[in-house]
GROMACS .gro file of C-alpha atoms in nm:
model
  455
    1MET     CA    1  15.547  -1.794 -13.091
    2PRO     CA    2  15.249  -1.617 -13.247
    3SER     CA    3  15.258  -1.581 -13.618
    4SER     CA    4  15.053  -1.394 -13.872
    5ARG     CA    5  14.812  -1.523 -14.124
    6ALA     CA    6  14.885  -1.549 -14.492
    7ALA     CA    7  14.669  -1.332 -14.707
    8ALA     CA    8  14.519  -1.573 -14.954
    9ALA     CA    9  14.226  -1.778 -14.829
   10CYS     CA   10  14.273  -2.152 -14.842
   11THR     CA   11  14.021  -2.327 -15.062
   12GLY     CA   12  14.123  -2.678 -14.980
   13PRO     CA   13  14.415  -2.899 -14.895
   14GLY     CA   14  14.675  -2.875 -15.170
   15SER     CA   15  14.489  -2.601 -15.354
   16GLY     CA   16  14.745  -2.331 -15.267
   17PRO     CA   17  14.880  -2.078 -15.288
   18CYS     CA   18  14.999  -2.160 -14.936
   19SER     CA   19  15.219  -2.467 -14.906
   20CYS     CA   20  15.068  -2.525 -14.565
   21CYS     CA   21  14.748  -2.641 -14.735
   22SER     CA   22  14.929  -2.952 -14.851
   23THR     CA   23  14.947  -3.075 -14.493
   24GLY     CA   24  14.576  -3.147 -14.500
   25VAL     CA   25  14.517  -2.963 -14.173
   26GLY     CA   26  14.194  -2.817 -14.303
   27ALA     CA   27  14.028  -2.641 -14.591
   28THR     CA   28  13.877  -2.335 -14.434
   29THR     CA   29  14.147  -2.158 -14.233
   30TRP     CA   30  14.483  -2.004 -14.315
   31ARG     CA   31  14.771  -2.186 -14.158
   32CYS     CA   32  15.072  -2.045 -14.337
   33ARG     CA   33  15.346  -2.002 -14.078
   34SER     CA   34  15.618  -1.859 -14.301
   35ARG     CA   35  15.502  -1.500 -14.357
   36ALA     CA   36  15.538  -1.198 -14.131
   37VAL     CA   37  15.261  -0.947 -14.069
   38SER     CA   38  15.413  -0.703 -14.316
   39ASP     CA   39  15.395  -0.964 -14.592
   40ILE     CA   40  15.015  -0.981 -14.568
   41SER     CA   41  14.975  -0.640 -14.730
   42SER     CA   42  15.061  -0.770 -15.076
   43ASN     CA   43  14.721  -0.938 -15.087
   44SER     CA   44  14.572  -0.818 -14.764
   45PRO     CA   45  14.241  -0.902 -14.601
   46ALA     CA   46  14.033  -0.591 -14.542
   47LEU     CA   47  13.868  -0.761 -14.244
   48ALA     CA   48  14.025  -0.855 -13.912
   49TYR     CA   49  13.875  -1.028 -13.611
   50LEU     CA   50  13.993  -0.914 -13.268
   51THR     CA   51  13.931  -1.091 -12.939
   52THR     CA   52  14.084  -1.087 -12.593
   53ASP     CA   53  14.218  -1.440 -12.619
   54TYR     CA   54  14.206  -1.658 -12.928
   55PRO     CA   55  14.184  -1.939 -12.996
   56ASN     CA   56  14.021  -2.060 -12.677
   57VAL     CA   57  13.845  -2.377 -12.568
   58SER     CA   58  13.530  -2.175 -12.497
   59HIS     CA   59  13.540  -1.972 -12.821
   60THR     CA   60  13.487  -2.236 -13.089
   61PHE     CA   61  13.190  -2.034 -13.215
   62ILE     CA   62  13.428  -1.757 -13.321
   63ARG     CA   63  13.635  -2.005 -13.518
   64ARG     CA   64  13.322  -2.134 -13.693
   65GLU     CA   65  13.213  -1.781 -13.774
   66ILE     CA   66  13.548  -1.696 -13.930
   67GLN     CA   67  13.556  -2.021 -14.124
   68GLY     CA   68  13.207  -1.955 -14.257
   69LEU     CA   69  13.313  -1.614 -14.386
   70GLU     CA   70  13.620  -1.762 -14.551
   71ARG     CA   71  13.410  -2.026 -14.723
   72LEU     CA   72  13.216  -1.736 -14.872
   73GLY     CA   73  13.543  -1.598 -15.005
   74ARG     CA   74  13.617  -1.327 -14.749
   75PRO     CA   75  13.968  -1.347 -14.601
   76VAL     CA   76  13.992  -1.279 -14.229
   77ALA     CA   77  14.304  -1.188 -14.033
   78ARG     CA   78  14.301  -1.308 -13.672
   79PHE     CA   79  14.425  -1.086 -13.390
   80ALA     CA   80  14.406  -1.138 -13.014
   81LEU     CA   81  14.550  -0.964 -12.714
   82ARG     CA   82  14.685  -1.291 -12.576
   83ALA     CA   83  14.680  -1.667 -12.626
   84GLY     CA   84  14.389  -1.871 -12.496
   85THR     CA   85  14.348  -2.221 -12.356
   86VAL     CA   86  14.387  -2.462 -12.647
   87VAL     CA   87  14.287  -2.829 -12.631
   88ASP     CA   88  14.123  -2.884 -12.970
   89ALA     CA   89  14.327  -2.982 -13.277
   90GLU     CA   90  14.159  -2.717 -13.493
   91ASP     CA   91  14.232  -2.455 -13.229
   92ARG     CA   92  14.598  -2.555 -13.224
   93ALA     CA   93  14.610  -2.489 -13.597
   94GLU     CA   94  14.430  -2.157 -13.548
   95ASP     CA   95  14.683  -2.064 -13.281
   96ASP     CA   96  14.963  -2.082 -13.536
   97GLY     CA   97  14.784  -1.830 -13.755
   98THR     CA   98  14.677  -1.574 -13.495
   99THR     CA   99  14.870  -1.258 -13.409
  100GLN     CA  100  14.863  -1.247 -13.029
  101ILE     CA  101  15.015  -0.910 -12.956
  102LEU     CA  102  15.097  -0.950 -12.585
  103GLU     CA  103  15.276  -1.280 -12.649
  104GLN     CA  104  15.546  -1.097 -12.847
  105PRO     CA  105  15.888  -0.996 -12.706
  106LEU     CA  106  15.884  -0.661 -12.528
  107SER     CA  107  16.136  -0.518 -12.773
  108ARG     CA  108  15.905  -0.590 -13.065
  109LEU     CA  109  15.605  -0.448 -12.879
  110ALA     CA  110  15.799  -0.130 -12.807
  111VAL     CA  111  15.882  -0.080 -13.174
  112GLN     CA  112  15.521  -0.140 -13.276
  113LEU     CA  113  15.395   0.099 -13.008
  114LEU     CA  114  15.627   0.376 -13.129
  115ARG     CA  115  15.527   0.319 -13.492
  116GLY     CA  116  15.163   0.327 -13.387
  117ALA     CA  117  15.215   0.653 -13.200
  118ALA     CA  118  15.382   0.808 -13.504
  119ARG     CA  119  15.091   0.698 -13.719
  120ALA     CA  120  14.830   0.824 -13.473
  121GLY     CA  121  14.981   1.170 -13.429
  122THR     CA  122  14.745   1.391 -13.232
  123GLY     CA  123  14.498   1.102 -13.228
  124VAL     CA  124  14.691   0.975 -12.926
  125PHE     CA  125  14.540   1.259 -12.724
  126ARG     CA  126  14.190   1.161 -12.837
  127ALA     CA  127  14.260   0.806 -12.721
  128LEU     CA  128  14.393   0.929 -12.387
  129GLY     CA  129  14.081   1.138 -12.336
  130LEU     CA  130  13.868   0.836 -12.420
  131ALA     CA  131  14.069   0.623 -12.175
  132TRP     CA  132  13.998   0.876 -11.902
  133ARG     CA  133  13.626   0.875 -11.981
  134LEU     CA  134  13.596   0.497 -12.000
  135GLY     CA  135  13.816   0.444 -11.695
  136LYS     CA  136  13.615   0.681 -11.476
  137ALA     CA  137  13.301   0.481 -11.556
  138SER     CA  138  13.464   0.142 -11.508
  139ASP     CA  139  13.556  -0.047 -11.194
  140ARG     CA  140  13.886  -0.125 -11.369
  141GLY     CA  141  13.991   0.236 -11.337
  142VAL     CA  142  14.178   0.489 -11.546
  143LEU     CA  143  14.522   0.327 -11.521
  144ARG     CA  144  14.398   0.004 -11.678
  145HIS     CA  145  14.241   0.201 -11.961
  146LEU     CA  146  14.563   0.394 -12.015
  147ALA     CA  147  14.729   0.056 -12.063
  148TYR     CA  148  14.463  -0.018 -12.324
  149VAL     CA  149  14.587   0.287 -12.517
  150GLY     CA  150  14.926   0.117 -12.546
  151GLU     CA  151  14.763  -0.199 -12.678
  152ALA     CA  152  14.557   0.010 -12.919
  153LEU     CA  153  14.875   0.174 -13.053
  154VAL     CA  154  15.032  -0.166 -13.117
  155LEU     CA  155  14.717  -0.279 -13.297
  156LEU     CA  156  14.703   0.043 -13.498
  157ASP     CA  157  15.049  -0.042 -13.630
  158GLN     CA  158  14.963  -0.407 -13.690
  159PHE     CA  159  14.635  -0.330 -13.867
  160ALA     CA  160  14.813  -0.086 -14.098
  161ALA     CA  161  15.080  -0.345 -14.179
  162ALA     CA  162  14.812  -0.602 -14.257
  163GLY     CA  163  14.601  -0.367 -14.469
  164VAL     CA  164  14.300  -0.399 -14.240
  165ALA     CA  165  14.008  -0.169 -14.323
  166HIS     CA  166  13.756  -0.298 -14.069
  167VAL     CA  167  13.778  -0.481 -13.737
  168HIS     CA  168  13.511  -0.707 -13.592
  169VAL     CA  169  13.529  -0.762 -13.217
  170HIS     CA  170  13.370  -1.037 -13.010
  171PHE     CA  171  13.241  -0.920 -12.671
  172GLY     CA  172  13.162  -0.564 -12.571
  173THR     CA  173  13.417  -0.558 -12.289
  174ASN     CA  174  13.779  -0.437 -12.278
  175VAL     CA  175  13.860  -0.551 -12.631
  176ALA     CA  176  13.579  -0.334 -12.769
  177ALA     CA  177  13.723  -0.039 -12.578
  178ILE     CA  178  14.057  -0.100 -12.749
  179ALA     CA  179  13.892  -0.118 -13.092
  180LEU     CA  180  13.718   0.213 -13.019
  181MET     CA  181  14.053   0.369 -12.923
  182VAL     CA  182  14.208   0.245 -13.246
  183ARG     CA  183  13.923   0.408 -13.436
  184ARG     CA  184  13.965   0.737 -13.247
  185MET     CA  185  14.332   0.739 -13.352
  186GLY     CA  186  14.245   0.714 -13.720
  187GLY     CA  187  14.245   0.337 -13.749
  188PRO     CA  188  13.987   0.110 -13.912
  189SER     CA  189  13.618   0.116 -13.835
  190TYR     CA  190  13.488  -0.151 -13.603
  191SER     CA  191  13.182  -0.360 -13.534
  192MET     CA  192  13.122  -0.597 -13.246
  193THR     CA  193  12.924  -0.897 -13.134
  194VAL     CA  194  12.769  -0.869 -12.788
  195HIS     CA  195  12.689  -1.195 -12.613
  196GLY     CA  196  12.616  -1.112 -12.249
  197PRO     CA  197  12.585  -1.161 -11.963
  198ASP     CA  198  12.894  -0.963 -11.859
  199GLU     CA  199  12.807  -0.656 -12.065
  200PHE     CA  200  12.457  -0.650 -11.914
  201ASP     CA  201  12.583  -0.694 -11.558
  202ALA     CA  202  12.773  -0.363 -11.587
  203PRO     CA  203  12.653  -0.175 -11.897
  204ILE     CA  204  12.761   0.162 -11.756
  205GLY     CA  205  13.097   0.029 -11.640
  206PHE     CA  206  13.161  -0.115 -11.985
  207SER     CA  207  13.029   0.203 -12.156
  208LEU     CA  208  12.814  -0.028 -12.365
  209GLY     CA  209  12.601   0.249 -12.511
  210LEU     CA  210  12.900   0.446 -12.637
  211LYS     CA  211  13.060   0.139 -12.793
  212VAL     CA  212  12.738   0.054 -12.978
  213GLU     CA  213  12.676   0.409 -13.096
  214GLU     CA  214  13.028   0.443 -13.238
  215SER     CA  215  13.028   0.100 -13.402
  216ALA     CA  216  12.951   0.050 -13.769
  217PHE     CA  217  12.703  -0.211 -13.647
  218THR     CA  218  12.657  -0.428 -13.340
  219VAL     CA  219  12.556  -0.793 -13.357
  220ALA     CA  220  12.334  -0.944 -13.090
  221ILE     CA  221  12.330  -1.324 -13.067
  222THR     CA  222  11.963  -1.349 -12.964
  223HIS     CA  223  11.651  -1.135 -12.950
  224TYR     CA  224  11.694  -1.115 -12.574
  225CYS     CA  225  12.047  -0.986 -12.623
  226ALA     CA  226  11.927  -0.724 -12.872
  227ALA     CA  227  11.660  -0.609 -12.627
  228GLN     CA  228  11.915  -0.565 -12.350
  229ILE     CA  229  12.144  -0.362 -12.576
  230ARG     CA  230  11.854  -0.132 -12.670
  231ARG     CA  231  11.807  -0.047 -12.302
  232TRP     CA  232  12.143   0.133 -12.304
  233VAL     CA  233  12.143   0.289 -12.651
  234SER     CA  234  11.953   0.591 -12.776
  235TYR     CA  235  11.673   0.475 -13.005
  236GLU     CA  236  11.826   0.674 -13.292
  237HIS     CA  237  12.099   0.409 -13.296
  238TRP     CA  238  11.881   0.099 -13.268
  239ASP     CA  239  11.924   0.033 -13.640
  240ARG     CA  240  12.289  -0.049 -13.570
  241ILE     CA  241  12.180  -0.360 -13.379
  242ARG     CA  242  12.145  -0.673 -13.591
  243ILE     CA  243  12.083  -1.035 -13.489
  244VAL     CA  244  12.327  -1.299 -13.607
  245HIS     CA  245  12.328  -1.631 -13.425
  246CYS     CA  246  12.625  -1.837 -13.316
  247THR     CA  247  12.637  -2.161 -13.509
  248VAL     CA  248  12.708  -2.531 -13.513
  249GLY     CA  249  12.932  -2.692 -13.771
  250THR     CA  250  12.793  -2.951 -14.011
  251ASP     CA  251  13.012  -3.215 -13.848
  252TRP     CA  252  12.787  -3.208 -13.542
  253PHE     CA  253  12.476  -3.275 -13.750
  254ASP     CA  254  12.657  -3.545 -13.947
  255ALA     CA  255  12.756  -3.724 -13.626
  256ALA     CA  256  12.401  -3.738 -13.488
  257ARG     CA  257  12.242  -4.065 -13.389
  258PRO     CA  258  11.933  -4.152 -13.181
  259VAL     CA  259  11.963  -4.188 -12.804
  260ASP     CA  260  12.080  -4.534 -12.702
  261PRO     CA  261  11.815  -4.712 -12.492
  262GLU     CA  262  12.089  -4.807 -12.245
  263ALA     CA  263  12.228  -4.454 -12.209
  264ARG     CA  264  12.195  -4.316 -11.856
  265ASP     CA  265  12.444  -4.028 -11.834
  266VAL     CA  266  12.349  -3.662 -11.817
  267VAL     CA  267  12.635  -3.444 -11.939
  268CYS     CA  268  12.712  -3.087 -11.830
  269VAL     CA  269  12.981  -2.894 -12.021
  270GLY     CA  270  13.136  -2.566 -11.912
  271ARG     CA  271  13.373  -2.382 -11.687
  272LEU     CA  272  13.337  -2.490 -11.324
  273SER     CA  273  13.219  -2.158 -11.186
  274ALA     CA  274  12.938  -2.008 -10.981
  275GLN     CA  275  12.769  -1.872 -11.294
  276LYS     CA  276  12.732  -2.218 -11.448
  277GLY     CA  277  12.529  -2.356 -11.156
  278GLN     CA  278  12.704  -2.692 -11.116
  279LEU     CA  279  12.695  -2.677 -10.735
  280LEU     CA  280  12.315  -2.667 -10.735
  281LEU     CA  281  12.308  -2.940 -10.999
  282ILE     CA  282  12.500  -3.162 -10.754
  283ASP     CA  283  12.241  -3.083 -10.484
  284ALA     CA  284  11.960  -3.166 -10.727
  285LEU     CA  285  12.132  -3.490 -10.823
  286ALA     CA  286  12.151  -3.593 -10.457
  287SER     CA  287  11.776  -3.540 -10.418
  288ALA     CA  288  11.706  -3.722 -10.745
  289CYS     CA  289  11.918  -4.021 -10.638
  290ASP     CA  290  11.716  -4.042 -10.316
  291ARG     CA  291  11.407  -4.073 -10.538
  292GLY     CA  292  11.541  -4.345 -10.765
  293PHE     CA  293  11.748  -4.163 -11.027
  294ARG     CA  294  11.947  -4.433 -11.207
  295GLY     CA  295  12.199  -4.231 -11.405
  296ARG     CA  296  12.526  -4.048 -11.361
  297LEU     CA  297  12.631  -3.688 -11.405
  298VAL     CA  298  12.936  -3.615 -11.622
  299LEU     CA  299  13.092  -3.270 -11.569
  300ILE     CA  300  13.320  -3.169 -11.856
  301GLY     CA  301  13.533  -2.864 -11.787
  302ASP     CA  302  13.747  -2.710 -11.519
  303GLY     CA  303  13.768  -2.388 -11.327
  304GLU     CA  304  13.785  -2.204 -10.999
  305LEU     CA  305  13.504  -2.401 -10.835
  306ARG     CA  306  13.648  -2.747 -10.894
  307GLY     CA  307  13.755  -2.789 -10.531
  308ALA     CA  308  13.417  -2.677 -10.399
  309ILE     CA  309  13.238  -2.911 -10.639
  310GLU     CA  310  13.456  -3.204 -10.533
  311ARG     CA  311  13.375  -3.131 -10.168
  312ARG     CA  312  13.003  -3.106 -10.243
  313ILE     CA  313  13.013  -3.440 -10.425
  314ALA     CA  314  13.185  -3.600 -10.126
  315ALA     CA  315  12.942  -3.443  -9.879
  316HIS     CA  316  12.651  -3.602 -10.065
  317GLY     CA  317  12.833  -3.935 -10.107
  318LEU     CA  318  12.801  -3.910 -10.486
  319GLU     CA  319  13.154  -4.015 -10.582
  320ASP     CA  320  13.019  -4.306 -10.787
  321ARG     CA  321  12.751  -4.088 -10.951
  322VAL     CA  322  12.958  -3.792 -11.073
  323GLU     CA  323  13.253  -3.791 -11.311
  324LEU     CA  324  13.479  -3.487 -11.342
  325THR     CA  325  13.667  -3.511 -11.670
  326GLY     CA  326  13.845  -3.175 -11.690
  327TRP     CA  327  13.859  -2.993 -12.021
  328ALA     CA  328  13.801  -3.197 -12.335
  329ASP     CA  329  13.839  -3.130 -12.706
  330ALA     CA  330  13.545  -3.123 -12.946
  331PRO     CA  331  13.566  -3.490 -13.053
  332ARG     CA  332  13.568  -3.602 -12.689
  333ILE     CA  333  13.274  -3.377 -12.598
  334ARG     CA  334  13.084  -3.512 -12.898
  335GLU     CA  335  13.157  -3.868 -12.790
  336ARG     CA  336  13.031  -3.807 -12.436
  337LEU     CA  337  12.716  -3.633 -12.558
  338LEU     CA  338  12.637  -3.918 -12.797
  339ALA     CA  339  12.668  -4.161 -12.505
  340ALA     CA  340  12.429  -3.953 -12.292
  341ARG     CA  341  12.054  -3.921 -12.251
  342ALA     CA  342  12.060  -3.541 -12.231
  343LEU     CA  343  12.265  -3.228 -12.172
  344ALA     CA  344  12.222  -3.024 -11.853
  345ALA     CA  345  12.285  -2.646 -11.860
  346PRO     CA  346  12.178  -2.511 -11.518
  347SER     CA  347  12.341  -2.169 -11.551
  348PHE     CA  348  12.241  -1.855 -11.365
  349ALA     CA  349  12.344  -1.623 -11.649
  350GLU     CA  350  12.447  -1.689 -12.010
  351GLY     CA  351  12.432  -1.559 -12.361
  352LEU     CA  352  12.319  -1.871 -12.543
  353PRO     CA  353  12.563  -2.156 -12.474
  354VAL     CA  354  12.701  -2.309 -12.792
  355VAL     CA  355  12.713  -2.649 -12.622
  356ILE     CA  356  12.332  -2.641 -12.614
  357MET     CA  357  12.331  -2.607 -12.992
  358GLU     CA  358  12.589  -2.884 -13.027
  359ALA     CA  359  12.391  -3.126 -12.812
  360MET     CA  360  12.071  -3.049 -13.002
  361ALA     CA  361  12.249  -3.100 -13.335
  362LEU     CA  362  12.340  -3.448 -13.208
  363GLU     CA  363  11.970  -3.514 -13.132
  364ARG     CA  364  12.012  -3.484 -12.757
  365PRO     CA  365  11.740  -3.304 -12.561
  366VAL     CA  366  11.850  -3.031 -12.322
  367LEU     CA  367  11.770  -2.956 -11.960
  368ALA     CA  368  11.839  -2.583 -11.916
  369SER     CA  369  11.767  -2.279 -11.703
  370ARG     CA  370  11.491  -2.053 -11.831
  371ILE     CA  371  11.719  -1.751 -11.871
  372THR     CA  372  11.822  -1.489 -12.129
  373GLY     CA  373  11.811  -1.624 -12.485
  374VAL     CA  374  11.790  -1.993 -12.394
  375PRO     CA  375  11.407  -2.017 -12.436
  376GLU     CA  376  11.449  -1.890 -12.794
  377LEU     CA  377  11.595  -2.234 -12.872
  378VAL     CA  378  11.499  -2.476 -12.593
  379GLU     CA  379  11.126  -2.540 -12.547
  380SER     CA  380  10.986  -2.748 -12.263
  381GLY     CA  381  10.806  -3.051 -12.394
  382ALA     CA  382  10.923  -2.988 -12.751
  383ASN     CA  383  11.298  -3.045 -12.738
  384GLY     CA  384  11.390  -3.041 -12.370
  385TRP     CA  385  11.308  -2.918 -12.022
  386LEU     CA  386  11.328  -2.559 -11.894
  387VAL     CA  387  11.359  -2.489 -11.521
  388THR     CA  388  11.378  -2.173 -11.316
  389ALA     CA  389  11.739  -2.074 -11.258
  390GLY     CA  390  11.857  -2.166 -10.909
  391ASP     CA  391  11.557  -2.392 -10.837
  392VAL     CA  392  11.709  -2.711 -10.694
  393ASP     CA  393  11.371  -2.882 -10.669
  394GLY     CA  394  11.299  -2.796 -11.032
  395LEU     CA  395  11.636  -2.936 -11.137
  396CYS     CA  396  11.564  -3.253 -10.942
  397GLU     CA  397  11.229  -3.298 -11.115
  398ALA     CA  398  11.388  -3.238 -11.455
  399LEU     CA  399  11.663  -3.494 -11.386
  400LEU     CA  400  11.397  -3.746 -11.290
  401ALA     CA  401  11.202  -3.663 -11.607
  402VAL     CA  402  11.514  -3.731 -11.815
  403ASP     CA  403  11.576  -4.056 -11.632
  404ARG     CA  404  11.216  -4.182 -11.655
  405ALA     CA  405  11.145  -4.082 -12.016
  406ASP     CA  406  11.109  -4.378 -12.250
  407VAL     CA  407  11.345  -4.401 -12.543
  408ASP     CA  408  11.079  -4.308 -12.800
  409THR     CA  409  11.011  -3.984 -12.613
  410LEU     CA  410  11.381  -3.903 -12.588
  411ARG     CA  411  11.432  -3.969 -12.957
  412ALA     CA  412  11.133  -3.754 -13.055
  413LEU     CA  413  11.265  -3.471 -12.839
  414GLY     CA  414  11.607  -3.518 -12.997
  415ARG     CA  415  11.474  -3.498 -13.353
  416SER     CA  416  11.284  -3.182 -13.267
  417ALA     CA  417  11.597  -3.039 -13.105
  418GLN     CA  418  11.802  -3.098 -13.417
  419GLU     CA  419  11.537  -2.939 -13.639
  420ALA     CA  420  11.527  -2.630 -13.416
  421VAL     CA  421  11.902  -2.575 -13.417
  422ARG     CA  422  11.927  -2.641 -13.790
  423ARG     CA  423  11.666  -2.370 -13.858
  424ALA     CA  424  11.825  -2.102 -13.643
  425HIS     CA  425  12.196  -2.179 -13.616
  426ASP     CA  426  12.320  -2.300 -13.953
  427GLN     CA  427  12.682  -2.200 -14.004
  428MET     CA  428  12.659  -2.078 -14.362
  429THR     CA  429  12.322  -1.905 -14.322
  430GLU     CA  430  12.454  -1.695 -14.036
  431ALA     CA  431  12.787  -1.636 -14.214
  432ALA     CA  432  12.589  -1.497 -14.508
  433ARG     CA  433  12.411  -1.255 -14.272
  434LEU     CA  434  12.746  -1.128 -14.149
  435GLU     CA  435  12.885  -1.114 -14.501
  436HIS     CA  436  12.592  -0.891 -14.601
  437LEU     CA  437  12.672  -0.655 -14.312
  438PHE     CA  438  13.039  -0.638 -14.407
  439ASP     CA  439  12.950  -0.585 -14.774
  440ALA     CA  440  12.737  -0.286 -14.676
  441LEU     CA  441  13.019  -0.109 -14.489
  442PRO     CA  442  13.153   0.104 -14.779
  443ALA     CA  443  12.808   0.236 -14.866
  444LEU     CA  444  12.736   0.301 -14.499
  445ALA     CA  445  13.061   0.493 -14.457
  446ALA     CA  446  12.985   0.701 -14.766
  447ARG     CA  447  12.636   0.790 -14.641
  448GLU     CA  448  12.764   0.892 -14.300
  449ALA     CA  449  13.049   1.094 -14.454
  450ASN     CA  450  12.788   1.282 -14.658
  451GLY     CA  451  12.579   1.338 -14.347
  452SER     CA  452  12.283   1.141 -14.478
  453GLY     CA  453  12.290   0.883 -14.199
  454ARG     CA  454  12.165   0.528 -14.218
  455SER     CA  455  11.881   0.388 -14.418
   0.00000   0.00000   0.00000
């Protein structure tokens, strides 16, 4: 059963005012389970985060971002359309404090929808017109976008009950469309973080330009990401685009240790899907083993390509060289990375995988595809190996380089990797950048209301 977050930010176990803090679950997230959404308004957060599914095994960076803001003293209410896949203990605690609107009973949703419609008034017609416009551009069609209007009405009611003045959305896909609809119906302003690659695969279908131009600001996670957004936005609106990186928690840096001389594993973490490139990594491993590769490949994750990957492993006779673990929580991933020589990230398309940052924080060099924003962090010869995406021979050579590198080289690469991620992806530094953007919202709204535009 989804619940709603208490209004006062926790400052530490036992520090109150929420009795849930005494459980020692954690110091930086709200976990009060006893209050309803309507109770938040007595001391309400002005900021809400909205995602499609939260918490989720692949969205730990969102949790870190929220926690960083709360450490700076800004309360954040969590909203999601639906529940995600939860395996991590911290995510289970987050799940208890997230309002997941589509997980509610239909009777409750109906009441919220009607209240939202009453609040929106004629704004409903603006949202319906927007749904038509977005749906005609999208391969999801108009009917799907009309359903989004219903979700937007529920959120309009929920945001009002929680006293939300601004909504920050992760991903410029359907959830950003819903936030835009809420805004058109008189709800809170919104901003969003765009990660890619999905938004850049279909920028017209996702109406990316419109979503950016109507946002208070849009965050790009890398310079590459910002450049792609600019392609679809009139230059008059480029000043809305700001770079804020995803981050790594201090616990990853604290857990770092040099590569073990006996370590032979190469670890790959991610959904088992075509986009992640694991099938070609298996092919590259087969070639590398024929040339004397001594290690093993550990695939952490699950997904639609698991069966195909298992068949490819069997076809190459690599059953004793590849381990498929399924999904794992953060402590288990950390343990496997610390036991490895390097991380492999052979994706065809990405934003900037957080697992790359996590491995580098642990002083593990990274073997990655030279795509999107990855070269902004991974440098060949400095902290890892970059290969052309889809190049099996290049992957084979990189695997052999990992296997043949002496321990001093691996450790030097690892130290450089940690320094690079500490410079660019510190949790509190990036949280402060976001905090500055949120702090500027009232002044920005006043300038735009007066017709003076942005500075």
